CSV table of C-alpha atoms and ligand atoms in Angstrom, one decimal:
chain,number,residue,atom,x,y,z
Y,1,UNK,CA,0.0,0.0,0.0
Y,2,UNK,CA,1.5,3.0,-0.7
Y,3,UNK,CA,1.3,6.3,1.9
Y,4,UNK,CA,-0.9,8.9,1.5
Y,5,UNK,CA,2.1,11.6,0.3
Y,6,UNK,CA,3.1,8.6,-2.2
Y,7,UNK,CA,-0.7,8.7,-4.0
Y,8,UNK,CA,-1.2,10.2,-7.3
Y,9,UNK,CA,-3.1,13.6,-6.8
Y,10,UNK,CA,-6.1,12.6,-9.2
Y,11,UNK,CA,-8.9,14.8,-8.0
Y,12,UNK,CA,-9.7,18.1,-8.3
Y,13,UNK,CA,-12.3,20.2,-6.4
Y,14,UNK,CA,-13.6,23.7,-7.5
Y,15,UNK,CA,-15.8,26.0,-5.3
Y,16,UNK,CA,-18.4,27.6,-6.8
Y,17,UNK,CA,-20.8,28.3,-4.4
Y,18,UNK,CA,-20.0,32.1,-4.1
Y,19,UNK,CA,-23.1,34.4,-4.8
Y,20,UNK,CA,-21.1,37.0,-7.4
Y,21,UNK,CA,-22.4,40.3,-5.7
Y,22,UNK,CA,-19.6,42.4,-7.5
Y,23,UNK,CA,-21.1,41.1,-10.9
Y,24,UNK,CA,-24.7,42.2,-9.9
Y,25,UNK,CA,-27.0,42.1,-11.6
Y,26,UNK,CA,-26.0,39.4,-14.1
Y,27,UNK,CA,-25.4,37.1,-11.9
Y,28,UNK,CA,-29.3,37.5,-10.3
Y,29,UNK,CA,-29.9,34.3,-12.8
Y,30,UNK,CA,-26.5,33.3,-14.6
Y,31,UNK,CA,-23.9,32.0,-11.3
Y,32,UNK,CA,-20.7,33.9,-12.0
Y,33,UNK,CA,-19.0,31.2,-13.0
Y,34,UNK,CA,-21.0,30.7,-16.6
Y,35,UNK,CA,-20.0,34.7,-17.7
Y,36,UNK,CA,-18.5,33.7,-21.0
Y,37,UNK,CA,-14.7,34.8,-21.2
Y,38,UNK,CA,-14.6,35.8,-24.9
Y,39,UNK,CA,-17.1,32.8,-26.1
Y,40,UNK,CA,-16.9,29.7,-23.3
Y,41,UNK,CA,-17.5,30.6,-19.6
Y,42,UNK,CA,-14.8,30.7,-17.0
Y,43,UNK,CA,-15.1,27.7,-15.2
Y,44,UNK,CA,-14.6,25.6,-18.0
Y,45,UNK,CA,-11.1,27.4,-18.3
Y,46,UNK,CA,-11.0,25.9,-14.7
Y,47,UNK,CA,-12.4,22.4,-15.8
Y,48,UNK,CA,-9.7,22.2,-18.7
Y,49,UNK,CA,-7.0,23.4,-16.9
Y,50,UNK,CA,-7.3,20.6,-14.1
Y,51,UNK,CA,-8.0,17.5,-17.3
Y,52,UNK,CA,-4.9,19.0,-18.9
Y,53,UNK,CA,-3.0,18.5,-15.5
Y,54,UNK,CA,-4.7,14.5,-15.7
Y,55,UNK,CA,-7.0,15.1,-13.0
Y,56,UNK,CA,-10.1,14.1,-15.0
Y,57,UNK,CA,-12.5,13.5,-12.3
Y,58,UNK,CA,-14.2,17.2,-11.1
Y,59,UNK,CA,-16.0,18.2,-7.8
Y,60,UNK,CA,-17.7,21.1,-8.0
Y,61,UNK,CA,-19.2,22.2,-4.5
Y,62,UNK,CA,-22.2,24.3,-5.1
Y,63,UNK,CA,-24.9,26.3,-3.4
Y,64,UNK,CA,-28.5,27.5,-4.2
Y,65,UNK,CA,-29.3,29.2,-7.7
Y,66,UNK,CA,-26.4,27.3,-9.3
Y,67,UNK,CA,-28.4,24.8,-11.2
Y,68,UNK,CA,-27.3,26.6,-14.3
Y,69,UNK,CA,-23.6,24.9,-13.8
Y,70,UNK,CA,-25.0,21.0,-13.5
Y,71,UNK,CA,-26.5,21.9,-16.9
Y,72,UNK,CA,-23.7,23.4,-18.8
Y,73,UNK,CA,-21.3,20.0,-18.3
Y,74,UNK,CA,-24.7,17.4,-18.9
Y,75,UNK,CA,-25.3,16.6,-22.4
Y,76,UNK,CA,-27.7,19.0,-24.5
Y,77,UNK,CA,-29.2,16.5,-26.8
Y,78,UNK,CA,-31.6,19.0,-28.5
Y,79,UNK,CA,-28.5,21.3,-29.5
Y,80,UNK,CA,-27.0,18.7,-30.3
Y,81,UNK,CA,-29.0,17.5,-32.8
Y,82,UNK,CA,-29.9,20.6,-34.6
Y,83,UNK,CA,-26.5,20.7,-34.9
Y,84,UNK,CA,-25.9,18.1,-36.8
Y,85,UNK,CA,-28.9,18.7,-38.4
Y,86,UNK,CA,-27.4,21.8,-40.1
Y,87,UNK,CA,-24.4,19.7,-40.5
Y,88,UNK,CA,-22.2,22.3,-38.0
Y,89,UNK,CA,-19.3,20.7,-36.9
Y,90,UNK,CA,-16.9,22.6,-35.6
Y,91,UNK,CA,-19.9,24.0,-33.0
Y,92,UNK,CA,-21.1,20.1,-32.2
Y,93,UNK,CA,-17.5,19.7,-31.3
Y,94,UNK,CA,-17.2,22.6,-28.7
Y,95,UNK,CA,-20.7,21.5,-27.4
Y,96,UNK,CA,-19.2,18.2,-27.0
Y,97,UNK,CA,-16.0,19.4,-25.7
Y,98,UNK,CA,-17.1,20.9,-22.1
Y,99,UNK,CA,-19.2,18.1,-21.9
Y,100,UNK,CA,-16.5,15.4,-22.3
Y,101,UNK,CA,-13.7,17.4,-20.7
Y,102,UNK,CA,-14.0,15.7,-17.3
Y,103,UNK,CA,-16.7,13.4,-15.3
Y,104,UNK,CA,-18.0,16.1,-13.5
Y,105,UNK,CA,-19.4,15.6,-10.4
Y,106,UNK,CA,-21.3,17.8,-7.8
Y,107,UNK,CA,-22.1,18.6,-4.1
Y,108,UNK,CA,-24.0,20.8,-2.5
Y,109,UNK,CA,-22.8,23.3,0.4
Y,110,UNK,CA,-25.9,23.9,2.0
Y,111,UNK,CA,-24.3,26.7,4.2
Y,112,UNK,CA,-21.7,29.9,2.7
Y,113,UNK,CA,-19.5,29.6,5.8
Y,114,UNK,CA,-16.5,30.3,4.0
Y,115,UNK,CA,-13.6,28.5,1.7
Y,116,UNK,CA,-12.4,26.3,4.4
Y,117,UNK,CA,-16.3,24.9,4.7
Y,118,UNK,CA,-16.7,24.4,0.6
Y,119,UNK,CA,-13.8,22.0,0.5
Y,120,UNK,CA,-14.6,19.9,3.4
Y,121,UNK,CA,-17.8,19.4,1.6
Y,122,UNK,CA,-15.4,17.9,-0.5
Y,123,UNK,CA,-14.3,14.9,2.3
Y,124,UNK,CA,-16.2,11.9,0.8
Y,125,UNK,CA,-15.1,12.6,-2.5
Y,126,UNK,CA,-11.5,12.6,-2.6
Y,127,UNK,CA,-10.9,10.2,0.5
Y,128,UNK,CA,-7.5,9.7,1.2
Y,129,UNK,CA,-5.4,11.3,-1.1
Y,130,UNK,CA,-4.0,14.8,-2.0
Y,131,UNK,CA,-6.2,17.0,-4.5
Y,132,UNK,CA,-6.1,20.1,-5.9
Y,133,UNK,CA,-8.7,22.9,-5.2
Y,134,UNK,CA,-9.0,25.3,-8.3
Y,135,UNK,CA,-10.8,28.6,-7.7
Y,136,UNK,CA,-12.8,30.4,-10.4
Y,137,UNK,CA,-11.6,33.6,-10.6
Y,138,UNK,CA,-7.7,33.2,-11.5
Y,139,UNK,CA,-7.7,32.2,-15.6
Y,140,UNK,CA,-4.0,30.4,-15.8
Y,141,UNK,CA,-2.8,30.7,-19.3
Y,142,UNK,CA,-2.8,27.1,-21.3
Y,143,UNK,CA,1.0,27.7,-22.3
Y,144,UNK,CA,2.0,28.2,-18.5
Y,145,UNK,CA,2.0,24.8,-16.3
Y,146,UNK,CA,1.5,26.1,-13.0
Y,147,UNK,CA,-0.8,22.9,-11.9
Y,148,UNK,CA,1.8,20.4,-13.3
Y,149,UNK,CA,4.7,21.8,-11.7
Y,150,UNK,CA,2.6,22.3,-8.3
Y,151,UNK,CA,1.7,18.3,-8.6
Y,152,UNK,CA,5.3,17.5,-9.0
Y,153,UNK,CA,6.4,19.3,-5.6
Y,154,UNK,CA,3.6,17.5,-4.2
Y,155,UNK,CA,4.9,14.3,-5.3
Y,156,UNK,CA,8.6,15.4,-4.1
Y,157,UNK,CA,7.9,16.9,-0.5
Y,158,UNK,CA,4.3,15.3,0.1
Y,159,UNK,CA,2.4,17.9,2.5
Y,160,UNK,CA,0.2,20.2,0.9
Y,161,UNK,CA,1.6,23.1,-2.1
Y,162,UNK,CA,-0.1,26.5,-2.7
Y,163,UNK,CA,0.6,29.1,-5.3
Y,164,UNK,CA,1.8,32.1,-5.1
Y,165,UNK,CA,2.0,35.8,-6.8
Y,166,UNK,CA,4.0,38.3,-5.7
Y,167,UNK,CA,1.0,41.0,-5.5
Y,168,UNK,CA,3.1,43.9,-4.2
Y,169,UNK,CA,2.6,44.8,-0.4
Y,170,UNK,CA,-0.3,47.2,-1.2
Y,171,UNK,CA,-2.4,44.8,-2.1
Y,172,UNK,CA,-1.7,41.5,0.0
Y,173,UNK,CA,-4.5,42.4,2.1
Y,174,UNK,CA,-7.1,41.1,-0.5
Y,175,UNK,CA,-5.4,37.5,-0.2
Y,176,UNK,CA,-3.9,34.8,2.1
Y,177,UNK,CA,-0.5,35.9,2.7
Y,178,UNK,CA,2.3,33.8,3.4
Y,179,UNK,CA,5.9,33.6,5.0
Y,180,UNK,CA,8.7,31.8,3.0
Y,181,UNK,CA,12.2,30.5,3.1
Y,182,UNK,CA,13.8,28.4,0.4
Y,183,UNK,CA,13.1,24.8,-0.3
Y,184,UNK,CA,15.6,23.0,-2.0
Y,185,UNK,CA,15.0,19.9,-3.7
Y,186,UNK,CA,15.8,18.6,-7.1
Y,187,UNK,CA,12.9,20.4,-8.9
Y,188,UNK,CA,14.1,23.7,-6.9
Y,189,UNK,CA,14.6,26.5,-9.7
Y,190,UNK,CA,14.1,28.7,-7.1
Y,191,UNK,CA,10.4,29.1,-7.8
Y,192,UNK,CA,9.6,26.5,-4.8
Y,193,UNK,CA,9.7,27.8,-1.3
Y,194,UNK,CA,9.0,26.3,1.9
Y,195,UNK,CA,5.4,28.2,3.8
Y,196,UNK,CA,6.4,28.7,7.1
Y,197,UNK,CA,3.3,31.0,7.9
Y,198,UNK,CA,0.4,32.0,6.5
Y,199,UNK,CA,-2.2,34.6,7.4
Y,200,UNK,CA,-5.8,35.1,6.0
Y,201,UNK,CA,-6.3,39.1,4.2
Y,202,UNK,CA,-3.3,40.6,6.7
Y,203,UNK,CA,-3.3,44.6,7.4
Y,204,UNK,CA,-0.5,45.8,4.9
Y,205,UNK,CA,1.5,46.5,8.1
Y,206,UNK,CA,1.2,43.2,9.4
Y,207,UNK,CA,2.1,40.8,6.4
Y,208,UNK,CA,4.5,38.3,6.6
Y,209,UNK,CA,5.2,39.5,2.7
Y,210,UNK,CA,3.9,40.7,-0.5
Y,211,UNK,CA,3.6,36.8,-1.8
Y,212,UNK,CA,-0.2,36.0,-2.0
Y,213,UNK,CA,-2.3,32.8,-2.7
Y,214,UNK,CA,-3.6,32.7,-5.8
Y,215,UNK,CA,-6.4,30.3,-6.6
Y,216,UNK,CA,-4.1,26.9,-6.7
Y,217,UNK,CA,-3.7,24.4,-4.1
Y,218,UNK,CA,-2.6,20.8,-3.5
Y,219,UNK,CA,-3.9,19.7,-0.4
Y,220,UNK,CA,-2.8,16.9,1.7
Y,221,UNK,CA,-6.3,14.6,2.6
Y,222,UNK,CA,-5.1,16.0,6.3
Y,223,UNK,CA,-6.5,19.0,6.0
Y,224,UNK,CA,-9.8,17.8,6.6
Y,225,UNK,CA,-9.3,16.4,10.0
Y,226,UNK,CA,-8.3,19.9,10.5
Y,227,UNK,CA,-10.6,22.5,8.3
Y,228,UNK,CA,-13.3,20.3,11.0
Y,229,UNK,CA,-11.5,22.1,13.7
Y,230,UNK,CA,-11.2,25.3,12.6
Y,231,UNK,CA,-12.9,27.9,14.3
Y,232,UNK,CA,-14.8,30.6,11.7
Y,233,UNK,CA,-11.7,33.3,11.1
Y,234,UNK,CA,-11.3,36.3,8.8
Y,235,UNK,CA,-14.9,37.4,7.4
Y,236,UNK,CA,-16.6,35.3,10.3
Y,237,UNK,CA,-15.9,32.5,7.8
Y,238,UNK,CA,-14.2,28.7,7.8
Y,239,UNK,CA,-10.6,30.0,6.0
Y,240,UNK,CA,-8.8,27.7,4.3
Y,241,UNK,CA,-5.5,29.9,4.7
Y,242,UNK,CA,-5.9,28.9,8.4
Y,243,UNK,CA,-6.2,25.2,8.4
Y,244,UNK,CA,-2.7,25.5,6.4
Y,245,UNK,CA,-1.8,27.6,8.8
Y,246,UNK,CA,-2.3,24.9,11.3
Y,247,UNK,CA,-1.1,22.0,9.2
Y,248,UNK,CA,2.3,24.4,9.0
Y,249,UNK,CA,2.1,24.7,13.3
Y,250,UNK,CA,2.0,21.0,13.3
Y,251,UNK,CA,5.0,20.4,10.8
Y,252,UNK,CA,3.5,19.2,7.9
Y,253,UNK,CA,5.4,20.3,5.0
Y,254,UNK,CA,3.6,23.1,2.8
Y,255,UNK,CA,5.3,24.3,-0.2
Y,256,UNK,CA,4.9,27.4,-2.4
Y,257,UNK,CA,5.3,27.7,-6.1
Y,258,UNK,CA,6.5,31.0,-7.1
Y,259,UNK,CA,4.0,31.7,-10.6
Y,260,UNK,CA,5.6,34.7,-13.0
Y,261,UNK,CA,3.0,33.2,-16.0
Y,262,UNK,CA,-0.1,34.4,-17.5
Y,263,UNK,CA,-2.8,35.0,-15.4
Y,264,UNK,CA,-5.7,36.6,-15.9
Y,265,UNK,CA,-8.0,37.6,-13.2
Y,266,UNK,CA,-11.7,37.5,-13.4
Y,267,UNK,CA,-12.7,38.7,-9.7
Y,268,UNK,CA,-13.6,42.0,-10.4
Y,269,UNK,CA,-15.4,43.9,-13.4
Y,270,UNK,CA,-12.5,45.5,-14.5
Y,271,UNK,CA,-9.9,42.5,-14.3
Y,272,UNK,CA,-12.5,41.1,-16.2
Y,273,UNK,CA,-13.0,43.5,-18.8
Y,274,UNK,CA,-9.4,43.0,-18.8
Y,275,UNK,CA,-9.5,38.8,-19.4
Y,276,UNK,CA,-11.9,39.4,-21.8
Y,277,UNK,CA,-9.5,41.5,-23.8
Y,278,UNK,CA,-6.2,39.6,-23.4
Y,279,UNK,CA,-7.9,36.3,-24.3
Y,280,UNK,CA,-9.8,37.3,-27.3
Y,281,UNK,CA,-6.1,39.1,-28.3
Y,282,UNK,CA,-4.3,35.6,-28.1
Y,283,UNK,CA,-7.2,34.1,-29.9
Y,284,UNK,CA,-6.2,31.9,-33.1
Y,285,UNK,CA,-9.5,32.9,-34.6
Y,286,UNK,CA,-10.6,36.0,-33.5
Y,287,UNK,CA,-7.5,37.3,-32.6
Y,288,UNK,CA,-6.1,38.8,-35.8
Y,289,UNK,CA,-9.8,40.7,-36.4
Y,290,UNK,CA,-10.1,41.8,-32.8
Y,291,UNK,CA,-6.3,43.3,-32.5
Y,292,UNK,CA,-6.7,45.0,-35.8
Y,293,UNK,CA,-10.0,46.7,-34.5
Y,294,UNK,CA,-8.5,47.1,-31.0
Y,295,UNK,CA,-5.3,49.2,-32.1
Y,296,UNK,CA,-7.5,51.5,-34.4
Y,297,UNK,CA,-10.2,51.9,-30.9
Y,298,UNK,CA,-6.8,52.7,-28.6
Y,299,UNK,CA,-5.9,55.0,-30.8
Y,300,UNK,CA,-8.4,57.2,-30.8
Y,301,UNK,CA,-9.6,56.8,-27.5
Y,302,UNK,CA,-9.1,60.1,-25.4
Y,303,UNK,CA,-6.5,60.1,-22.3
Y,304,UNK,CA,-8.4,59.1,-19.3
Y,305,UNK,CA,-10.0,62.2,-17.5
Y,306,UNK,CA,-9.6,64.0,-21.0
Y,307,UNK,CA,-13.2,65.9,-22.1
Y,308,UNK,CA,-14.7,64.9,-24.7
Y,309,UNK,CA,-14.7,67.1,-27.8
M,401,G1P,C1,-9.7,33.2,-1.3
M,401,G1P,C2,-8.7,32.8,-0.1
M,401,G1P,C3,-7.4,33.6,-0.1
M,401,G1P,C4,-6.8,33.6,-1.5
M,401,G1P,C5,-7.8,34.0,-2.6
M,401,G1P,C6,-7.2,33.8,-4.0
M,401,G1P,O1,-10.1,34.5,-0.9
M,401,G1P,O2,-9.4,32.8,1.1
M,401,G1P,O3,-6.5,33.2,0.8
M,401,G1P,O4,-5.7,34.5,-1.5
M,401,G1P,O5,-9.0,33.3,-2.5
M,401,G1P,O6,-8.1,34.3,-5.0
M,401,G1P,P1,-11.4,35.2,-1.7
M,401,G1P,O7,-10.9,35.7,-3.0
M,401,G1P,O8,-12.4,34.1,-1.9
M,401,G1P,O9,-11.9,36.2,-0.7
């Protein structure tokens, strides 16, 4: 039998039970999650990113009004069929695409009490072996391998691996911030570093740095036993950043990877705007049109705070 830190990290787990106040009122009907970045909607970024990594089999921990989600990743056998009715391939593909991605699978939270609480919902599913927990709002750029290379630390030190972004001390305070020291090990290229503290949305005077947690983890099945313990935190809520925090009291190892890729942040309206824009700009397809167009707009758009003529 092999330990738990000698188990292939198979699983992944992705939250989506948030209720997407700062996108109001879109998200009255349509959960967050489904806004289309550029033509598919973010979480199946999410989905793809964790099959391309090999964890094929999906958790998604929901709460009320997201019924919208279970429907996306079931099969639509209507579309389908007028689809291939009108002989249209290339859109029966995608269709079938986020369907087929991963087996998708789904819990319900019941309760918002926080991060922490969404992925113990998560328990039963993964059992007794690391995971990864994706969150929705961080877009990681197909061409970057941030999820590969956190699943091979995990295999190297066991223990649980976050990543990090260095978001500059001004903003650390929207984040879990952590305190690091170097790791060593054969896959060091000095991206890894060994957590020796984390604290959950820190006072910019008070953070143990400017490296933040972005929306990547590897968790060791331990953290359950633990996230049960955990008293409700920053917010009033179940943090995740302090059952680490606790794993880190108690020794387990907890490892950072250091992410200078391409990420694109759809938390807020404006990072979003923002996804929207970079995405569609890499685009194979689209991109070549929407550049063209895009250059022409900058340039005659007038310097912010500028009166219009
Ligand atoms: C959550 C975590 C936080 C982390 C962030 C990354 O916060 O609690 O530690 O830095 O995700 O996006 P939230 O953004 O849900 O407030």
């Amino acid at each position: 039998m092999p330990t738990p830190s000698t188990r292939p990290t198979r699983k992944a787990v992705i939250p989506v039970a948030g209720m997407g106040t700062r996108f109001l009122p879109a998200t009255k009907a349509v959960p967050k999650e489904l806004l289309p970045v550029v033509d598919r909607p973010a979480l199946q970024y999410i989905v793809e990113e964790a099959a391309r990594a090999g964890l094929g089999e999906v958790l998604m921990v929901t709460g009320r009004n997201k019924a919208a989600i279970e429907d996306f990743f079931d099969r639509q056998p209507e579309i389908e069929a007028a689809l291939e009715k009108k002989g249209d391939a290339a859109r029966l593909a995608a269709v079938h695409a986020s369907t087929e991605v991963a087996q998708v699978h789904f819990v319900r939270q019941g309760e918002a009490r926080g991060l922490g609480h969404a992925v113990l919902q998560a328990a039963a599913f993964v059992g007794d072996e690391p995971f990864a927990v994706l969150l929705g709002d961080d877009i990681i750029d197909a061409r970057d391998h941030l999820l590969e290379q956190m699943l091979q630390v995990q295999a190297e030190h066991g223990g649980s691996v976050v990543a990090l972004l260095d978001v500059g001390r001004e903003n650390i305070d929207k984040y879990g911030a952590v305190a690091v020291e170097p790791a060593g090990g054969p896959s060091d290229d000095g991206a890894v570093v060994a957590v020796t503290g984390l604290v959950e949305k820190p006072p910019v005077d008070e953070a143990p740095s400017s490296l933040a947690i972005i929306g990547r983890y590897v968790l060791a099945p331990e953290v359950f036993d633990v996230l049960r313990e955990t008293a409700p935190g920053r917010g009033g809520e179940i943090q995740l950043t302090d059952a680490l925090a606790t794993l880190v009291e108690r020794g387990e190892p907890v490892h950072g990877v250091v992410f200078s890729g391409r990420r694109y942040d759809t938390g807020d309206r404006l990072d979003y705007l923002k996804a929207v824009v970079q995405l569609a700009s890499e685009r194979e397809d689209l991109g070549p049109g929407f550049r063209t167009w895009l250059a022409e707009f900058v340039a005659d758009l007038p310097a912010a705070g500028a009166s219009e003529a």
